[in-house]
CSV table of C-alpha atoms in Angstrom, one decimal:
chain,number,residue,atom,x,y,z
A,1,UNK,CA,0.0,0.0,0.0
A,2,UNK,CA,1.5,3.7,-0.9
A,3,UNK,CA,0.7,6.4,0.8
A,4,UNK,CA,0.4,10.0,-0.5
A,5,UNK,CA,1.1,12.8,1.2
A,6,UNK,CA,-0.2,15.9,-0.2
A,7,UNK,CA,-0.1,19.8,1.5
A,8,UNK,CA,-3.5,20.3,3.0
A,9,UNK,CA,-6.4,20.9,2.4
A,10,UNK,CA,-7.0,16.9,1.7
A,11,UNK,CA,-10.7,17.3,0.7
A,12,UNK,CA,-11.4,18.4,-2.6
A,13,UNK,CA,-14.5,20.4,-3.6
A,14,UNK,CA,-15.1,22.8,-6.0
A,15,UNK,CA,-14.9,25.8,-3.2
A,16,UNK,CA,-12.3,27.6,-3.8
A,17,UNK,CA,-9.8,28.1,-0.6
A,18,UNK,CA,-10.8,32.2,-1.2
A,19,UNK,CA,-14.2,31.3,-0.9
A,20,UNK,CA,-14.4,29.5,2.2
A,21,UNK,CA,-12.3,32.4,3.6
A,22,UNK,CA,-15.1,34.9,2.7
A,23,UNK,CA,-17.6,32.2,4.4
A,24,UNK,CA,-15.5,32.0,7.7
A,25,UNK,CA,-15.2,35.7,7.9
A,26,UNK,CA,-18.6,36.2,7.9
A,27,UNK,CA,-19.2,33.6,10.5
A,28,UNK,CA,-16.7,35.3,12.2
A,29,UNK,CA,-18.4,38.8,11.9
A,30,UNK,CA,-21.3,37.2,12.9
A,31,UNK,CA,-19.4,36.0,16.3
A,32,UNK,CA,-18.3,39.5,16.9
A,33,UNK,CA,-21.4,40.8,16.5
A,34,UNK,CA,-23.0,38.9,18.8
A,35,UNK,CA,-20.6,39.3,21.6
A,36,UNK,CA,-20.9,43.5,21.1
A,37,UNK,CA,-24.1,43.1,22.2
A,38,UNK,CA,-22.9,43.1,26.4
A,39,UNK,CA,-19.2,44.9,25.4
A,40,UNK,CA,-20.2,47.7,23.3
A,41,UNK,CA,-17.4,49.8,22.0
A,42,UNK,CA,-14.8,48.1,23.4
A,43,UNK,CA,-15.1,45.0,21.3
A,44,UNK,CA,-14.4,47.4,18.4
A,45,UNK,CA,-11.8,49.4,19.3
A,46,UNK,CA,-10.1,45.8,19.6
A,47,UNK,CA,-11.0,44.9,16.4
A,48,UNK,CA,-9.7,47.8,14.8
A,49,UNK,CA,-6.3,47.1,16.5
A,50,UNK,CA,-5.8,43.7,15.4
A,51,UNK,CA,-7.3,44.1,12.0
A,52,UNK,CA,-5.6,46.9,11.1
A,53,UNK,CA,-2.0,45.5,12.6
A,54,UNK,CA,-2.9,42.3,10.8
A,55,UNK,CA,-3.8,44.0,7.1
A,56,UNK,CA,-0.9,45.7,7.3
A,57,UNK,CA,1.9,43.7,8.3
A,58,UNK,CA,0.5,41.6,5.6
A,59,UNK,CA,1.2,44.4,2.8
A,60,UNK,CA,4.4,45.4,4.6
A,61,UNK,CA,5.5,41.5,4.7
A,62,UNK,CA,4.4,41.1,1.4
A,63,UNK,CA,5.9,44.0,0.3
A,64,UNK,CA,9.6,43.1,2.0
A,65,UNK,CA,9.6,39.5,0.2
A,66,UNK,CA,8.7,40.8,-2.7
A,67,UNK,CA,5.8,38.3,-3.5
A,68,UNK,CA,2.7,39.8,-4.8
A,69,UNK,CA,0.6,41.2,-2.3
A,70,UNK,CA,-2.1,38.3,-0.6
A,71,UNK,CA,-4.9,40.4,0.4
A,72,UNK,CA,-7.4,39.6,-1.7
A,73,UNK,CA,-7.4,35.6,0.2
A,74,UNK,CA,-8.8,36.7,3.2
A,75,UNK,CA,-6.6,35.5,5.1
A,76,UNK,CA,-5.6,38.2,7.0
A,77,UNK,CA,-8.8,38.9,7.6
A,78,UNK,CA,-9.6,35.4,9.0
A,79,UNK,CA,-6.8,36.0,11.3
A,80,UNK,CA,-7.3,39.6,12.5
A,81,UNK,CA,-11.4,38.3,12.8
A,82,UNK,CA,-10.0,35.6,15.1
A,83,UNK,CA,-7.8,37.2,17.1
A,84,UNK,CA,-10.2,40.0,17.4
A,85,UNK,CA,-13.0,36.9,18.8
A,86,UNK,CA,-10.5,35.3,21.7
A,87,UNK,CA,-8.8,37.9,23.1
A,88,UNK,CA,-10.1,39.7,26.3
A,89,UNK,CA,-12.5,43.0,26.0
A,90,UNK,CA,-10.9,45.0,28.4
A,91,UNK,CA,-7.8,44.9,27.6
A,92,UNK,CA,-5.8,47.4,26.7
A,93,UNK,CA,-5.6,48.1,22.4
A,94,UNK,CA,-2.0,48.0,22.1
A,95,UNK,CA,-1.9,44.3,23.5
A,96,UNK,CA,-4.2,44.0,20.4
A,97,UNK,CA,-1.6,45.2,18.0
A,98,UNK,CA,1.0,42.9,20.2
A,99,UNK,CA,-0.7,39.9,19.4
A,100,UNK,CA,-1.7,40.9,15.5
A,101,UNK,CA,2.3,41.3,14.6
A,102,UNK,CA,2.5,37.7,16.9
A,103,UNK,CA,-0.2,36.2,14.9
A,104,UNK,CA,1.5,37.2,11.2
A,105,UNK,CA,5.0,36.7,12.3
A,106,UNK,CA,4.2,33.3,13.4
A,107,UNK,CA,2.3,32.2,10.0
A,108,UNK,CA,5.4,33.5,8.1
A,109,UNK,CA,7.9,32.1,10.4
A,110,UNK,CA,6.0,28.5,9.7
A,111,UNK,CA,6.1,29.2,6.1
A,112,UNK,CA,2.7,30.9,5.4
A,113,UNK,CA,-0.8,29.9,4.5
A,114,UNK,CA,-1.3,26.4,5.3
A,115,UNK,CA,2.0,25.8,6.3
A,116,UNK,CA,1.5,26.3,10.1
A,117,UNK,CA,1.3,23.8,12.8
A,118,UNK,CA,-0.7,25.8,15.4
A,119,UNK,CA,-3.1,28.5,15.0
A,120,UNK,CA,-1.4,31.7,14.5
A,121,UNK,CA,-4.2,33.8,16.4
A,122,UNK,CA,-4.5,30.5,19.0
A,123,UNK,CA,-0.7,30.9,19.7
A,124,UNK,CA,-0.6,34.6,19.7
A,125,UNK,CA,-3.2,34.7,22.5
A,126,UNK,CA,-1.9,31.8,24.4
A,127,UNK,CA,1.3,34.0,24.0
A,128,UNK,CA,0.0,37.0,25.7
């Protein structure tokens, strides 16, 4: 018996990897939303934070390798979303931002999309 061994994912569909990104954002969003309801602002201010850090370390990383710019996967997006989702309310923005450059520098450091062996967001926050 041979094995293959193929780079994830390891089910095929005809759903693009893009797509599913755009579906798991929205769930995400949807997450978010719901937990604004008992937060309020605070939930968006870290948002902002960790979206922001994450879209743009993505163009500065991007840029710095010179690969073409990966924005339009979502999957900086996914990660700032996440991030965004586990980390504490009340704490203060710039440990947002901390954990945004965590989250990017550990999917590049593992070799980027798909190429990681933990959750970048997961270990960012289990970092802080």
């Amino acid at each position: 018996m041979e094995y293959i061994v193929t780079p994830a994912p390891h089910k095929y569909s005809r759903v693009s990897t893009n797509d599913q990104y755009v579906y798991i954002s929205i769930a995400l969003v949807m997450c978010f939303m719901y937990g604004m309801i008992p937060y309020g602002y605070l939930g968006i201010i870290t948002l902002l934070a960790s979206l922001g850090t994450c879209v743009l370390l993505e163009l500065v990383i991007s840029s710095i390798k010179n690969k073409r710019i990966m924005l339009q996967d979502f999957s900086c997006l996914v990660s700032g979303l996440t991030l965004a989702c586990i980390v504490p309310v009340n704490m203060p923005w710039y440990y947002a931002i901390v954990c945004a450059v965590l989250t990017v520098s550990v999917k590049y450091l593992f070799g980027g999309l798909g190429n990681n062996i933990f959750n970048p967001s997961a270990l960012a926050r289990s970092v802080l």
